[in-house]
Amino acid sequence: MVERILKYTNKKVLPQHYFFSPEWIVLGVNNTCNLHCKMCDVGTQSLDTNFATNLVGTTPLNMPMELFEKIADQTAQYFPKAKIGFAFTEPLAYPGIIKAVEYATQKKLYTAITTNALLLPNKAEALVRAGLSEIYVSLDGLETTHNMIRGNEKSFQKALEGVRKLFSLPNPPKVSIVSVITEWNVANLKEFANYFKDLPLHEIVFMHTIFGEPAIAITHNKIWGKTYPATESNLDEVTLNNMDLPLLLEQIQKIRSENYPFKIYFSPEIHDLKNLETYYHQSGIILGKRCEAVYSSIMIKSDGSTIPAHGRCYNLQVGNIYETSLKEIWNSNVFGKFRKDLRDAGGFLPACSRCCSAF
């Protein structure tokens, strides 16, 4: 309770110097993906957006193991309670993923992987042996729907095979499923949740579509374009008007009315049609209170460059791990000014409105 009050005060009074440690060190360990997701700029090859640039815009293609070890060493030294998040672009396609998890485990660091799980069947056993703490598997519907969205006719089957293999092994990591709500799966969310009742999952997270509309980017750039330029994002094949919002609300209510053997939550939690319409059709209206991710996370790309929070943030260089320590980067002048600007703007900038960290 005391720490929470102190953190809140720090964010309000002196955001340019945050006295608490990050909770997550998010890694972009590679710049390639083996699927072609319809709601992702990388999958649709819309590579000029902030999101795509953050994920696939650096060289080398794969983070050198020496760099990863440097990051792990400094995390253990400065922020030993922080979790290492292998999140971008597809960590299981990173050639060094097993060695990296092993090294982090030796340093007594918590490790988590976010993955489409196409390669999980072949890597599950090695990941468990390496000491992986947690895994988030991205599934956007049952077999037919997911495979269509992801552009691979075997992606659902492979992911499920990998998940079941994890559970067949001694001491598996904590397993959760993350599902993005889109126009293609909105009718089947409850069916999806019911399908996994026989698995000892930690949780299922339903994420509302994350996007940046062109008009919002224009509005944002009139004010912040020189400092924190924004682009549209993740709308190349997504049509927001195709989302059946009454049906979505019905699915949410049905899921909420049933008991599951694991936690289920929605991001953001929306329980009425008015706010669903606001979320999907009035993205200039911000629903959250403030960005917490800039106080909990930092992302390091394959070339050692760092940005605030994670891949959906602005492509703002707050330092490079080759040149500056992780501890110094966490409170660098650039990062500190960004936190202060967010506070002074009311918690968010205009282009933050439909980021996953806005809730």
Short mmCIF file of C-alpha atoms in Angstrom, two decimals:
data_model
loop_
_atom_site.label_atom_id
_atom_site.label_comp_id
_atom_site.label_asym_id
_atom_site.label_seq_id
_atom_site.Cartn_x
_atom_site.Cartn_y
_atom_site.Cartn_z
CA MET A 1 0.00 0.00 0.00
CA VAL A 2 2.77 2.44 0.96
CA GLU A 3 4.77 1.61 -2.17
CA ARG A 4 1.71 2.14 -4.35
CA ILE A 5 1.16 5.59 -2.85
CA LEU A 6 4.82 6.47 -3.33
CA LYS A 7 4.73 5.33 -6.97
CA TYR A 8 1.62 7.38 -7.63
CA THR A 9 3.20 10.44 -6.05
CA ASN A 10 6.39 9.95 -8.06
CA LYS A 11 4.40 9.81 -11.32
CA LYS A 12 2.45 12.95 -10.45
CA VAL A 13 5.21 15.10 -8.95
CA LEU A 14 8.50 14.02 -10.54
CA PRO A 15 7.86 11.81 -13.59
CA GLN A 16 11.15 12.84 -15.19
CA HIS A 17 12.96 10.77 -12.57
CA TYR A 18 11.25 7.54 -11.63
CA PHE A 19 12.71 6.05 -8.46
CA PHE A 20 11.26 2.55 -8.93
CA SER A 21 12.48 -0.32 -11.07
CA PRO A 22 10.89 -1.52 -14.32
CA GLU A 23 8.69 -4.60 -14.08
CA TRP A 24 9.46 -5.77 -17.62
CA ILE A 25 12.49 -5.70 -19.89
CA VAL A 26 10.82 -6.33 -23.26
CA LEU A 27 13.07 -7.71 -25.98
CA GLY A 28 12.85 -7.54 -29.74
CA VAL A 29 15.15 -10.50 -30.24
CA ASN A 30 14.49 -10.83 -33.95
CA ASN A 31 13.06 -8.92 -36.89
CA THR A 32 11.07 -11.58 -38.68
CA CYS A 33 7.76 -13.40 -38.33
CA ASN A 34 6.60 -16.73 -39.73
CA LEU A 35 2.90 -15.81 -40.02
CA HIS A 36 0.94 -13.12 -41.87
CA CYS A 37 -1.65 -11.82 -39.44
CA LYS A 38 -4.38 -9.60 -40.85
CA MET A 39 -4.40 -7.19 -37.90
CA CYS A 40 -0.62 -6.64 -37.80
CA ASP A 41 1.42 -4.22 -39.90
CA VAL A 42 4.25 -6.73 -40.14
CA GLY A 43 1.89 -9.42 -41.37
CA THR A 44 0.35 -7.13 -43.99
CA GLN A 45 3.75 -5.67 -44.97
CA SER A 46 2.75 -2.12 -43.95
CA LEU A 47 6.32 -1.48 -42.94
CA ASP A 48 6.33 2.32 -42.76
CA THR A 49 4.32 2.53 -39.54
CA ASN A 50 5.75 3.09 -36.07
CA PHE A 51 4.62 -0.37 -35.01
CA ALA A 52 6.34 -2.14 -37.89
CA THR A 53 9.48 -0.03 -37.55
CA ASN A 54 9.71 -0.91 -33.87
CA LEU A 55 9.37 -4.60 -34.65
CA VAL A 56 11.37 -5.11 -37.84
CA GLY A 57 13.25 -1.89 -38.46
CA THR A 58 16.66 -2.70 -37.02
CA THR A 59 19.80 -4.57 -37.99
CA PRO A 60 20.94 -7.28 -37.28
CA LEU A 61 18.07 -9.63 -38.00
CA ASN A 62 18.70 -11.52 -34.74
CA MET A 63 19.92 -10.06 -31.47
CA PRO A 64 23.53 -11.21 -30.89
CA MET A 65 23.82 -13.54 -27.92
CA GLU A 66 26.51 -11.28 -26.47
CA LEU A 67 23.99 -8.44 -26.42
CA PHE A 68 21.34 -10.57 -24.78
CA GLU A 69 23.81 -11.67 -22.11
CA LYS A 70 24.73 -8.03 -21.48
CA ILE A 71 21.03 -7.20 -21.01
CA ALA A 72 20.49 -10.17 -18.70
CA ASP A 73 23.60 -9.34 -16.67
CA GLN A 74 22.50 -5.73 -16.17
CA THR A 75 18.92 -6.73 -15.40
CA ALA A 76 20.18 -9.10 -12.71
CA GLN A 77 22.51 -6.41 -11.37
CA TYR A 78 20.18 -3.40 -11.38
CA PHE A 79 16.62 -4.74 -11.57
CA PRO A 80 16.65 -8.35 -10.33
CA LYS A 81 12.86 -8.46 -9.87
CA ALA A 82 12.18 -7.37 -13.46
CA LYS A 83 10.87 -9.98 -15.87
CA ILE A 84 12.52 -10.65 -19.21
CA GLY A 85 9.84 -10.61 -21.91
CA PHE A 86 10.70 -12.21 -25.24
CA ALA A 87 7.94 -10.54 -27.21
CA PHE A 88 8.96 -9.46 -30.72
CA THR A 89 8.79 -10.29 -33.45
CA GLU A 90 8.39 -14.08 -33.18
CA PRO A 91 10.69 -15.20 -30.35
CA LEU A 92 10.53 -18.91 -31.12
CA ALA A 93 12.05 -18.16 -34.54
CA TYR A 94 15.04 -16.60 -32.75
CA PRO A 95 17.94 -19.07 -33.13
CA GLY A 96 19.23 -18.36 -29.62
CA ILE A 97 15.94 -18.59 -27.74
CA ILE A 98 16.77 -21.73 -25.75
CA LYS A 99 20.25 -20.53 -24.83
CA ALA A 100 18.84 -17.11 -23.87
CA VAL A 101 16.20 -18.59 -21.56
CA GLU A 102 18.83 -20.86 -20.00
CA TYR A 103 21.16 -17.91 -19.40
CA ALA A 104 18.42 -15.79 -17.85
CA THR A 105 17.39 -18.71 -15.63
CA GLN A 106 20.99 -19.06 -14.44
CA LYS A 107 20.81 -15.38 -13.49
CA LYS A 108 17.62 -16.16 -11.49
CA LEU A 109 15.52 -13.96 -13.80
CA TYR A 110 11.87 -14.55 -14.59
CA THR A 111 11.35 -15.25 -18.30
CA ALA A 112 8.20 -14.96 -20.39
CA ILE A 113 7.64 -15.60 -24.10
CA THR A 114 4.81 -14.22 -26.23
CA THR A 115 4.46 -16.39 -29.32
CA ASN A 116 2.22 -17.50 -32.15
CA ALA A 117 3.40 -21.02 -31.15
CA LEU A 118 3.86 -22.32 -34.69
CA LEU A 119 7.27 -23.67 -33.62
CA LEU A 120 6.27 -24.63 -30.10
CA PRO A 121 5.87 -28.41 -30.66
CA ASN A 122 9.57 -28.71 -31.52
CA LYS A 123 10.78 -26.36 -28.76
CA ALA A 124 8.47 -27.11 -25.85
CA GLU A 125 10.68 -29.67 -24.14
CA ALA A 126 13.84 -27.59 -24.48
CA LEU A 127 12.05 -24.49 -23.15
CA VAL A 128 10.87 -26.37 -20.08
CA ARG A 129 14.38 -27.71 -19.48
CA ALA A 130 15.74 -24.19 -19.89
CA GLY A 131 13.51 -22.99 -17.06
CA LEU A 132 10.95 -20.84 -18.91
CA SER A 133 8.66 -19.22 -16.34
CA GLU A 134 5.67 -18.20 -18.45
CA ILE A 135 4.34 -18.32 -22.00
CA TYR A 136 1.60 -16.34 -23.72
CA VAL A 137 0.18 -18.08 -26.79
CA SER A 138 -1.59 -15.90 -29.35
CA LEU A 139 -4.71 -17.57 -30.76
CA ASP A 140 -7.42 -15.60 -32.52
CA GLY A 141 -10.15 -18.18 -32.87
CA LEU A 142 -10.60 -21.88 -33.36
CA GLU A 143 -8.94 -23.74 -36.21
CA THR A 144 -10.65 -22.34 -39.32
CA THR A 145 -10.87 -18.76 -38.08
CA HIS A 146 -7.40 -18.58 -36.56
CA ASN A 147 -5.71 -20.12 -39.59
CA MET A 148 -7.45 -17.67 -41.90
CA ILE A 149 -6.47 -14.66 -39.78
CA ARG A 150 -2.88 -15.86 -39.42
CA GLY A 151 -2.39 -16.94 -43.03
CA ASN A 152 -1.24 -20.49 -42.26
CA GLU A 153 -3.44 -23.57 -42.56
CA LYS A 154 -1.63 -25.39 -39.74
CA SER A 155 -1.04 -22.58 -37.24
CA PHE A 156 -3.86 -23.44 -34.81
CA GLN A 157 -3.09 -27.15 -34.83
CA LYS A 158 0.62 -26.54 -34.21
CA ALA A 159 -0.05 -24.09 -31.41
CA LEU A 160 -2.44 -26.46 -29.66
CA GLU A 161 -0.02 -29.35 -30.09
CA GLY A 162 2.69 -27.25 -28.49
CA VAL A 163 0.51 -26.19 -25.57
CA ARG A 164 -0.56 -29.77 -24.86
CA LYS A 165 3.06 -30.86 -25.05
CA LEU A 166 4.01 -28.28 -22.43
CA PHE A 167 1.37 -29.63 -20.08
CA SER A 168 2.61 -33.18 -20.61
CA LEU A 169 6.02 -32.28 -19.21
CA PRO A 170 7.11 -31.97 -15.58
CA ASN A 171 7.23 -28.40 -14.23
CA PRO A 172 5.76 -26.62 -17.27
CA PRO A 173 5.71 -22.81 -17.40
CA LYS A 174 2.57 -20.85 -16.61
CA VAL A 175 0.50 -20.88 -19.83
CA SER A 176 -1.95 -18.19 -20.93
CA ILE A 177 -3.77 -17.53 -24.18
CA VAL A 178 -4.10 -14.06 -25.68
CA SER A 179 -6.81 -13.55 -28.28
CA VAL A 180 -7.34 -10.38 -30.31
CA ILE A 181 -10.99 -9.53 -30.92
CA THR A 182 -11.55 -8.79 -34.61
CA GLU A 183 -14.35 -8.66 -37.14
CA TRP A 184 -13.53 -12.26 -38.07
CA ASN A 185 -13.92 -13.90 -34.66
CA VAL A 186 -16.44 -11.70 -32.86
CA ALA A 187 -19.26 -14.26 -33.15
CA ASN A 188 -17.32 -17.09 -31.52
CA LEU A 189 -15.60 -15.76 -28.41
CA LYS A 190 -17.58 -17.90 -25.97
CA GLU A 191 -17.11 -21.00 -28.12
CA PHE A 192 -13.39 -20.22 -28.11
CA ALA A 193 -13.23 -19.87 -24.32
CA ASN A 194 -15.23 -23.07 -23.81
CA TYR A 195 -12.87 -25.02 -26.05
CA PHE A 196 -10.01 -24.69 -23.56
CA LYS A 197 -11.86 -25.72 -20.40
CA ASP A 198 -9.95 -29.01 -20.23
CA LEU A 199 -6.55 -27.28 -20.12
CA PRO A 200 -4.93 -26.01 -16.89
CA LEU A 201 -4.42 -22.51 -18.29
CA HIS A 202 -3.49 -19.57 -16.11
CA GLU A 203 -5.79 -17.21 -18.00
CA ILE A 204 -7.33 -16.17 -21.30
CA VAL A 205 -7.01 -12.53 -22.27
CA PHE A 206 -9.34 -11.10 -24.92
CA MET A 207 -7.81 -7.92 -26.35
CA HIS A 208 -9.96 -5.50 -28.25
CA THR A 209 -8.48 -4.59 -31.62
CA ILE A 210 -5.45 -2.31 -31.17
CA PHE A 211 -5.19 0.32 -33.89
CA GLY A 212 -4.23 3.84 -34.84
CA GLU A 213 -6.49 5.71 -37.23
CA PRO A 214 -5.00 8.06 -39.86
CA ALA A 215 -7.11 11.01 -38.64
CA ILE A 216 -5.84 10.58 -35.09
CA ALA A 217 -2.24 10.48 -36.32
CA ILE A 218 -2.82 13.74 -38.20
CA THR A 219 -4.33 15.41 -35.13
CA HIS A 220 -1.49 14.13 -32.97
CA ASN A 221 1.24 15.26 -35.36
CA LYS A 222 -0.07 18.82 -35.45
CA ILE A 223 0.92 19.05 -31.80
CA TRP A 224 3.57 16.41 -31.25
CA GLY A 225 4.84 15.53 -34.73
CA LYS A 226 8.29 17.04 -34.27
CA THR A 227 8.92 15.31 -30.95
CA TYR A 228 6.87 12.10 -31.01
CA PRO A 229 5.67 11.52 -34.57
CA ALA A 230 2.79 9.09 -34.96
CA THR A 231 1.49 7.00 -37.83
CA GLU A 232 -1.64 4.99 -38.46
CA SER A 233 -1.27 1.35 -37.48
CA ASN A 234 -2.74 -2.11 -37.94
CA LEU A 235 -5.65 -1.13 -40.17
CA ASP A 236 -4.43 -2.33 -43.55
CA GLU A 237 -6.87 -5.26 -43.67
CA VAL A 238 -9.04 -4.36 -40.68
CA THR A 239 -12.38 -2.59 -41.25
CA LEU A 240 -13.65 -1.27 -37.94
CA ASN A 241 -17.16 -0.77 -39.28
CA ASN A 242 -17.39 -4.52 -39.86
CA MET A 243 -17.27 -5.20 -36.13
CA ASP A 244 -20.72 -6.31 -34.98
CA LEU A 245 -20.80 -4.50 -31.65
CA PRO A 246 -24.18 -5.78 -30.35
CA LEU A 247 -22.95 -9.30 -31.04
CA LEU A 248 -19.65 -8.54 -29.35
CA LEU A 249 -21.47 -7.29 -26.26
CA GLU A 250 -23.59 -10.43 -26.24
CA GLN A 251 -20.46 -12.60 -26.37
CA ILE A 252 -18.84 -10.64 -23.54
CA GLN A 253 -21.94 -11.01 -21.39
CA LYS A 254 -22.18 -14.75 -22.05
CA ILE A 255 -18.54 -15.28 -21.08
CA ARG A 256 -19.00 -13.17 -17.97
CA SER A 257 -22.02 -15.23 -16.92
CA GLU A 258 -20.13 -18.53 -16.93
CA ASN A 259 -17.54 -19.99 -14.59
CA TYR A 260 -14.23 -21.09 -16.05
CA PRO A 261 -11.37 -23.02 -14.43
CA PHE A 262 -9.02 -20.16 -15.33
CA LYS A 263 -9.15 -16.38 -15.23
CA ILE A 264 -10.69 -14.55 -18.19
CA TYR A 265 -10.49 -10.84 -18.71
CA PHE A 266 -10.90 -8.30 -21.47
CA SER A 267 -8.53 -5.45 -22.31
CA PRO A 268 -10.04 -2.98 -21.89
CA GLU A 269 -12.99 -4.10 -19.78
CA ILE A 270 -16.07 -2.73 -21.56
CA HIS A 271 -19.52 -3.82 -20.44
CA ASP A 272 -21.97 -1.72 -22.45
CA LEU A 273 -22.73 -0.89 -26.06
CA LYS A 274 -22.11 2.85 -25.70
CA ASN A 275 -18.50 2.37 -24.66
CA LEU A 276 -17.93 -0.30 -27.31
CA GLU A 277 -19.11 2.21 -29.91
CA THR A 278 -16.80 4.82 -28.40
CA TYR A 279 -13.85 2.44 -28.49
CA TYR A 280 -14.27 1.35 -32.10
CA HIS A 281 -15.77 4.45 -33.71
CA GLN A 282 -14.58 7.45 -31.68
CA SER A 283 -10.92 6.71 -31.15
CA GLY A 284 -10.18 10.36 -30.45
CA ILE A 285 -11.83 9.81 -27.07
CA ILE A 286 -9.39 8.36 -24.57
CA LEU A 287 -10.88 5.83 -22.18
CA GLY A 288 -7.97 5.19 -19.83
CA LYS A 289 -6.44 7.39 -17.13
CA ARG A 290 -2.72 7.39 -17.93
CA CYS A 291 -0.02 5.30 -19.57
CA GLU A 292 1.42 2.99 -16.93
CA ALA A 293 3.71 1.15 -19.36
CA VAL A 294 6.32 3.92 -19.37
CA TYR A 295 6.71 3.27 -15.65
CA SER A 296 6.76 -0.51 -15.91
CA SER A 297 8.51 -1.43 -19.17
CA ILE A 298 11.31 -0.68 -21.55
CA MET A 299 11.97 -2.36 -24.90
CA ILE A 300 15.37 -3.22 -26.32
CA LYS A 301 15.72 -3.99 -30.03
CA SER A 302 18.14 -6.30 -31.79
CA ASP A 303 20.70 -3.51 -32.26
CA GLY A 304 20.68 -2.48 -28.59
CA SER A 305 18.55 0.62 -29.14
CA THR A 306 15.77 1.16 -26.63
CA ILE A 307 12.30 2.69 -26.82
CA PRO A 308 9.75 3.42 -24.10
CA ALA A 309 7.47 0.61 -22.99
CA HIS A 310 7.09 -1.76 -25.98
CA GLY A 311 6.58 -2.08 -29.72
CA ARG A 312 3.36 -0.06 -29.88
CA CYS A 313 5.01 3.05 -28.46
CA TYR A 314 6.64 5.91 -30.34
CA ASN A 315 9.89 5.13 -32.11
CA LEU A 316 11.73 7.29 -29.61
CA GLN A 317 15.33 6.40 -28.88
CA VAL A 318 15.85 6.66 -25.14
CA GLY A 319 19.33 5.14 -25.29
CA ASN A 320 21.40 2.22 -26.52
CA ILE A 321 22.55 -0.60 -24.28
CA TYR A 322 25.86 -0.78 -26.17
CA GLU A 323 26.64 2.76 -25.05
CA THR A 324 24.78 3.26 -21.77
CA SER A 325 23.81 1.04 -18.88
CA LEU A 326 20.26 -0.18 -18.52
CA LYS A 327 20.00 1.66 -15.21
CA GLU A 328 20.97 4.96 -16.85
CA ILE A 329 18.63 4.41 -19.80
CA TRP A 330 15.68 3.79 -17.47
CA ASN A 331 16.02 7.37 -16.24
CA SER A 332 17.67 8.97 -19.25
CA ASN A 333 16.85 12.58 -20.07
CA VAL A 334 14.87 11.52 -23.13
CA PHE A 335 12.81 8.96 -21.25
CA GLY A 336 12.26 11.37 -18.37
CA LYS A 337 11.05 14.13 -20.66
CA PHE A 338 8.65 11.72 -22.35
CA ARG A 339 7.14 10.71 -19.01
CA LYS A 340 6.80 14.37 -18.05
CA ASP A 341 5.19 15.28 -21.39
CA LEU A 342 2.70 12.46 -20.93
CA ARG A 343 1.85 13.71 -17.45
CA ASP A 344 1.49 17.30 -18.60
CA ALA A 345 -0.75 16.18 -21.48
CA GLY A 346 -3.12 14.48 -19.05
CA GLY A 347 -1.68 10.98 -19.12
CA PHE A 348 -1.69 10.27 -22.86
CA LEU A 349 -0.89 11.87 -26.17
CA PRO A 350 -3.62 11.74 -28.87
CA ALA A 351 -2.09 8.80 -30.75
CA CYS A 352 -2.00 6.74 -27.52
CA SER A 353 -5.78 6.38 -27.48
CA ARG A 354 -6.07 2.79 -28.73
CA CYS A 355 -2.74 1.40 -27.59
CA CYS A 356 -2.90 -1.70 -25.40
CA SER A 357 -1.25 0.29 -22.60
CA ALA A 358 -3.98 2.94 -22.52
CA PHE A 359 -6.20 0.95 -20.15
#
